[in-house]
Every structure is written in C-alpha cells, then in structure tokens.
Short mmCIF file of C-alpha atoms in Angstrom, two decimals:
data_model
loop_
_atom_site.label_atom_id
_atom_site.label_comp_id
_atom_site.label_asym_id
_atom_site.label_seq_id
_atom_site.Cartn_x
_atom_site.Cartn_y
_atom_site.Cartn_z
CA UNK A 1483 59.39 3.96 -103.85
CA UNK A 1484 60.05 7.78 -103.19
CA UNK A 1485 56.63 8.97 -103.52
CA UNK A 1486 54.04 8.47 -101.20
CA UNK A 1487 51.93 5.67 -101.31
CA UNK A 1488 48.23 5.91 -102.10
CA UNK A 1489 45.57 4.76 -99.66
CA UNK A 1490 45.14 0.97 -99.61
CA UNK A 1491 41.66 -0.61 -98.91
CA UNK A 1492 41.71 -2.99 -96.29
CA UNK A 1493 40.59 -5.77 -98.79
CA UNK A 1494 43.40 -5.19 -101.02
CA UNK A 1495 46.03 -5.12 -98.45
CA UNK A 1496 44.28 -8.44 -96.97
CA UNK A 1497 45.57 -10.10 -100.73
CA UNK A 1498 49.12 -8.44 -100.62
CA UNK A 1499 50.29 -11.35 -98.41
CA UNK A 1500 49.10 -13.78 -100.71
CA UNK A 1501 50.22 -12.63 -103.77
CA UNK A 1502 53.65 -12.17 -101.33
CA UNK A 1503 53.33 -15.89 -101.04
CA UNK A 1504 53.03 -16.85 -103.94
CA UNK A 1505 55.74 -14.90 -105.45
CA UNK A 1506 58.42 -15.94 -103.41
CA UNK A 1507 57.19 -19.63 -104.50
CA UNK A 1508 57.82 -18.64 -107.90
CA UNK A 1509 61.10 -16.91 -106.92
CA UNK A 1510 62.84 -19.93 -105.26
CA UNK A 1511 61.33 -22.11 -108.26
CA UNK A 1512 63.51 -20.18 -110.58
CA UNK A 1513 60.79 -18.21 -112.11
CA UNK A 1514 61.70 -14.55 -113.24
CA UNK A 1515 58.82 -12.91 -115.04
CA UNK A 1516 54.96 -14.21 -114.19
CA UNK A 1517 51.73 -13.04 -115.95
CA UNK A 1518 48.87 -12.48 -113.88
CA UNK A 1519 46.91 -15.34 -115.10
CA UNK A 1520 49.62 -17.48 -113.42
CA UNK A 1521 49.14 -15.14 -110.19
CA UNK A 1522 45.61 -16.10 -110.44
CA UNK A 1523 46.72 -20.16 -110.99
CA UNK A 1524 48.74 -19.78 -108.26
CA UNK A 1525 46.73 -18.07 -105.64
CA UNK A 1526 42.77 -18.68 -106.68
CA UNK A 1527 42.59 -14.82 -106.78
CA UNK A 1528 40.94 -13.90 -110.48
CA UNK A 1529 43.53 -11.83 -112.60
CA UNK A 1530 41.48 -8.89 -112.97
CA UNK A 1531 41.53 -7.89 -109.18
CA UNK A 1532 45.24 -8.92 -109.32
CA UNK A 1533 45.74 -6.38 -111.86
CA UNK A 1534 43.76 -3.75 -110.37
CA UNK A 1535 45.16 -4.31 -106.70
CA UNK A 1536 48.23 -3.71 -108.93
CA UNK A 1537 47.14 -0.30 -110.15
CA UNK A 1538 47.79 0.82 -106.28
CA UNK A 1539 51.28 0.14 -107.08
CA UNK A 1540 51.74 1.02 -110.41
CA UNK A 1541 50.99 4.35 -109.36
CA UNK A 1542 54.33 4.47 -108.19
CA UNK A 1543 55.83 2.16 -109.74
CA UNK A 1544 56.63 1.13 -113.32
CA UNK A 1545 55.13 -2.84 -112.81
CA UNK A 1546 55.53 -4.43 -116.16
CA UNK A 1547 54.59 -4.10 -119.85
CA UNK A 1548 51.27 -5.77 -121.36
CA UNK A 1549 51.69 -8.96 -122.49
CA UNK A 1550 55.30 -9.16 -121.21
CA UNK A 1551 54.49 -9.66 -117.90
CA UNK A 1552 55.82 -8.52 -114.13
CA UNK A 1553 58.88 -9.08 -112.91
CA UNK A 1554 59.18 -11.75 -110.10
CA UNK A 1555 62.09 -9.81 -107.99
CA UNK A 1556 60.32 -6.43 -108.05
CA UNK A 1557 57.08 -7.18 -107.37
CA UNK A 1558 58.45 -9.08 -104.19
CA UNK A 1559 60.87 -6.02 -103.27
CA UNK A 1560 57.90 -3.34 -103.37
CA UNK A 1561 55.30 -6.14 -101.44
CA UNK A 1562 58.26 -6.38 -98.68
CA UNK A 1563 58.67 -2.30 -98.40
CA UNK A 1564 54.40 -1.67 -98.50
CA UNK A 1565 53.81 -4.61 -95.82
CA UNK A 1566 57.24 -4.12 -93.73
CA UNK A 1567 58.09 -7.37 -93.36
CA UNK A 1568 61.22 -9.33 -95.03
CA UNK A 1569 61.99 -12.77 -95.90
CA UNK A 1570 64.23 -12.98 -92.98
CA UNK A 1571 62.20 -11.49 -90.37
CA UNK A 1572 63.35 -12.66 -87.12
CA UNK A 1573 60.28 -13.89 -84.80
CA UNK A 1574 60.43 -15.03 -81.25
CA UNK A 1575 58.15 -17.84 -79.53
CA UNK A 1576 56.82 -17.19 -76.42
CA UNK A 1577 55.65 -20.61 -74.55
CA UNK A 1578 56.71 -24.17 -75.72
CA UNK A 1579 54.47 -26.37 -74.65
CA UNK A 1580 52.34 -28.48 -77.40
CA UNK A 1581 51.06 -25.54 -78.95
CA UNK A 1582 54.50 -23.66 -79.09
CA UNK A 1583 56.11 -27.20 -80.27
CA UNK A 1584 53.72 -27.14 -83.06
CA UNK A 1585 54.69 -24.29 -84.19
CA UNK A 1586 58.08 -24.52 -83.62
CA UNK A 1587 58.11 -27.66 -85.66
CA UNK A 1588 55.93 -25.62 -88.54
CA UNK A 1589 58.52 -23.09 -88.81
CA UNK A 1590 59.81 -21.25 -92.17
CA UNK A 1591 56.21 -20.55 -93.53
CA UNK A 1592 56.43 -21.44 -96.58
CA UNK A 1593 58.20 -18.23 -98.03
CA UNK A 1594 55.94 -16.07 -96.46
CA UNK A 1595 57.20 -13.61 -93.38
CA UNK A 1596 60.84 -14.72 -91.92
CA UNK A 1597 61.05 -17.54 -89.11
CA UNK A 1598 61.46 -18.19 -85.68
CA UNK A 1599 64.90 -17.72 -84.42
CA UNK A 1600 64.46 -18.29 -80.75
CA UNK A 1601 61.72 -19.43 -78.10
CA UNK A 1602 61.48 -18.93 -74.33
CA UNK A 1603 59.88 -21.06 -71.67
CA UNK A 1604 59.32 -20.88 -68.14
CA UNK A 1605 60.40 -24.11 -67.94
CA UNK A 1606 64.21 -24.70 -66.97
CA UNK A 1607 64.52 -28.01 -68.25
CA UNK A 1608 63.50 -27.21 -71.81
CA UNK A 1609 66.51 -24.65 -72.05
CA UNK A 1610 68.73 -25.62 -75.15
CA UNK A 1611 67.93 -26.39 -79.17
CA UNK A 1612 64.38 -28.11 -80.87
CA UNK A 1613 63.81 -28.51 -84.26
CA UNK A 1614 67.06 -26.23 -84.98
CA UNK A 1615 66.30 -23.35 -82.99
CA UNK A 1616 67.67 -22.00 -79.29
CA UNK A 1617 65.27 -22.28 -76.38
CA UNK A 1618 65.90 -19.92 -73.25
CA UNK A 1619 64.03 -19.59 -70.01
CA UNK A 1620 62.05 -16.63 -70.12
CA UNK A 1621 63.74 -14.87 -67.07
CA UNK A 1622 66.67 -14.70 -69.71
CA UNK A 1623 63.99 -13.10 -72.69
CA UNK A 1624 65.93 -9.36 -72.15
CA UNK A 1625 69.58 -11.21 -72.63
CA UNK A 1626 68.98 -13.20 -75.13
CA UNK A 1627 66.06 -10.49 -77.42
CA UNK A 1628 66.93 -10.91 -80.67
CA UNK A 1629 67.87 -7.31 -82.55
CA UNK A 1630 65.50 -6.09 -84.61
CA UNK A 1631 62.62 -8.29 -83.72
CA UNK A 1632 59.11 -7.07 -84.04
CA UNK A 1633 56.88 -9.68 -84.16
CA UNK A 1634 56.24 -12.39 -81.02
CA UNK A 1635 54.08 -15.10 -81.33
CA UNK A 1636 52.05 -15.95 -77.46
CA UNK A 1637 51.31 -19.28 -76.48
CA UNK A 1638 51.23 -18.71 -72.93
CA UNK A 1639 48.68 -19.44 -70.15
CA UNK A 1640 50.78 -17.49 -67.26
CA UNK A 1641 51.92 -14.29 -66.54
CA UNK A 1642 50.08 -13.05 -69.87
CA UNK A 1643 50.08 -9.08 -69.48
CA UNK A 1644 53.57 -9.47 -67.54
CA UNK A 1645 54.92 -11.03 -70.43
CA UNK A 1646 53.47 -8.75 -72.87
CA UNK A 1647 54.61 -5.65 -71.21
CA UNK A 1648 57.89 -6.95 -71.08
CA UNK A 1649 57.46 -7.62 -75.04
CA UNK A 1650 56.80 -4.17 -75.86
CA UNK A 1651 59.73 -2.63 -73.47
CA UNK A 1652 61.70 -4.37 -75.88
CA UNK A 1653 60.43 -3.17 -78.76
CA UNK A 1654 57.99 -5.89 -79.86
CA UNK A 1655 55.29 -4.15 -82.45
CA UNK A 1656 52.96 -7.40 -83.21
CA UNK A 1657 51.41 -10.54 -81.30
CA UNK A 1658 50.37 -13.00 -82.48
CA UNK A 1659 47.88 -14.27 -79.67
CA UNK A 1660 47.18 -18.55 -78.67
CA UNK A 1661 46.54 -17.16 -75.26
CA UNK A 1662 43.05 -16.93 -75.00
CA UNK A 1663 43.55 -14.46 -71.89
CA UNK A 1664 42.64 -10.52 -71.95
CA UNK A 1665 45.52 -8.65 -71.98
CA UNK A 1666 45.89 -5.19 -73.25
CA UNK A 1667 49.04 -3.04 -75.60
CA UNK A 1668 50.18 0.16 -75.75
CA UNK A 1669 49.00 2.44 -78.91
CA UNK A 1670 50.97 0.90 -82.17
CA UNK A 1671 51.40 -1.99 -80.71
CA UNK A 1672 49.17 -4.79 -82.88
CA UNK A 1673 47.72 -8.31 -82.16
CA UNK A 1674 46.60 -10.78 -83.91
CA UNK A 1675 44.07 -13.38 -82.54
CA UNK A 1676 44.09 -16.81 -83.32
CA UNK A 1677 40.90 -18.86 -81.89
CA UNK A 1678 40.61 -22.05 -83.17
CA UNK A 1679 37.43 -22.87 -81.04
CA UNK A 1680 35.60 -19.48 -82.77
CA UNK A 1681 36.92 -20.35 -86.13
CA UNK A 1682 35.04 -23.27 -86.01
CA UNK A 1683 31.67 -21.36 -84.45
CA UNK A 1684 32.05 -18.92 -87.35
CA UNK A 1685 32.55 -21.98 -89.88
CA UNK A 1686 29.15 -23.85 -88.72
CA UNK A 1687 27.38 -20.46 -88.89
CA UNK A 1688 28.37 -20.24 -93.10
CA UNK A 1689 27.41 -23.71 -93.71
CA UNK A 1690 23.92 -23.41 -91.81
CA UNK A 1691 23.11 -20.10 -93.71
CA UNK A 1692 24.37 -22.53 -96.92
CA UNK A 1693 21.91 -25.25 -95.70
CA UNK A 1694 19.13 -22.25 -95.43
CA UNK A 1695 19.86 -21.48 -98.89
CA UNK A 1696 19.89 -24.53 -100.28
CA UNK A 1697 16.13 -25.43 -98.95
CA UNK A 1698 14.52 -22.60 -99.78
CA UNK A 1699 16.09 -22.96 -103.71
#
C-alpha cells in the first residue's frame, strides 16, 4: 500500500475489526477466496456497506474481481497494515486479581488482535505461569517489558497513574482501562474504557426508549 490512504469515517473504521475477525475465521478454516454475501453471513453486516467500506480500499488496492470474489490473505494483510495491529501482537496484563484472571483465562481472542504474553502483579506470591503465560511482580515490569509491545490492558485499583506513567516510559501506545480510577496520558497515547456498570445504564436507557415506542404504536 504505497499510496496514501484516503480518509476513513469513524463508522467504517469501527467495522474494519469485524470484518478483521471474521476473516481470520475464514483463514484458519481453510477458506481462500470469500464473497461478500458470506462477509455479511459471517458478521451480520449487510454486503452492500461491506462493499462500499471496501471502496476505501480499493482505492488503493486491486480487491477482487466481480463475481470472483476477494481474496482471504489480502484482505487480512491490508486490514492488519490500515489498523496496525497483527495477529501476533504481544499484550501485557496489568493486575491479576479476578478480573485480570478472567481475562487471562479468555486469552487468544478469537483471531482478532494478538494475545497476552505476560502479566504483572503486585503480589509476590502470584509470581510464576497461569493459564500458559509468565506472571512477574510489577516492580520487575521494566526487566521483564516485552519488545515491541504497545497495547496494556489495566485492571488495577492501586498506584493507577504510577503505573500508567511507567507504561508509557516504556513505550506503551494503548490501555485498555478496568480501573475505574481517573488517570490521565500523554498526547498519542490512547485508552480504551471498559465499564461494565455504564454498559448496562446505557442498555436500560435503549430498551425504555423501545418500551416508549412500542406504547405509543
């Protein structure tokens, strides 16, 4: 992909990572060439904005031939370059306690970003191997920083902003955040929130405006 990219709405880039999904799916099930009424099967997502979130790409890229489909490999090399993230991208843990164990134990996604190659606690005694992968205390997170890692997932109650500042002296570029504590980044530095208690608040909102609509039909 020499040429520059063309501007992305947010919506579209919001389904790359699907479609990303899905793909490698199809990948590891053997599957070479896909049509994108199978995209749509696969991911709920009605083939024609598949095709014309395609048309960002195609711009660039030569994406398949009518009727003969898109090829699996491709499509997955050019999502990995526009989205930056690999199959094998190597993501730390921050905190093991339930939360971080659930996680731990949910690890590999589902062919979707990379997996989580090492945790830290502040607890000595957890120091060693769960579910396959090496736990460290976090006084040891600078000696044992994986290279190359960008992406940290926080489920921390202590030491919040410490920790992140540490993160980002290290190079970390995204959080994903269980905390539930303020804490602030430096500019390019990204976070994602994950608030299971609002989730649900925004949930009950949608299915009382879906109650409202359904009495005054």
């Amino acid at each position: 992909m020499d040429k520059k990219m063309p501007k992305i709405s947010k919506a579209t880039m919001s389904r790359y990572p699907i479609y990303l999904k899905a793909l490698r799916k199809m990948q590891h099930e053997g599957k070479e060439v896909f049509l994108s009424s199978e995209l749509y099967e696969a991911t709920g997502i009605q083939d024609t904005t598949i095709r014309r979130d395609f048309t960002y790409l195609s711009k660039t890229e030569n994406l398949g031939r009518r009727g003969k489909g898109y090829d699996v490999k491709h499509l997955i090399d050019i999502f990995n370059e526009v989205l930056g993230l690999g199959l094998h991208e190597p993501i730390i843990l921050i905190g093991v306690g339930n939360l971080g164990s659930a996680i731990l134990k949910y690890n590999r996604w589902q062919y979707t970003v990379g997996q989580i190659v090492c945790a830290f606690d502040l607890d000595p005694n957890k120091v060693g191997e769960r579910f396959g992968v090496k736990l460290y205390n976090i006084d040891d997170l600078e000696g044992n920083f994986p290279k190359g890692c960008k992406i940290a997932i926080l489920a921390i109650s202590q030491n919040v902003q410490e920790t992140v500042n540490r993160l980002m002296d290290l190079g970390i570029k995204g959080i994903v955040d269980f905390t539930h504590t303020h804490f602030t980044v430096r500019p390019g530095v990204e976070v994602q929130t994950v608030d299971v208690v609002v989730a649900i608040q925004e949930l009950a909102i949608k299915m009382h405006l879906n109650d409202d609509v359904e009495e005054e039909l």
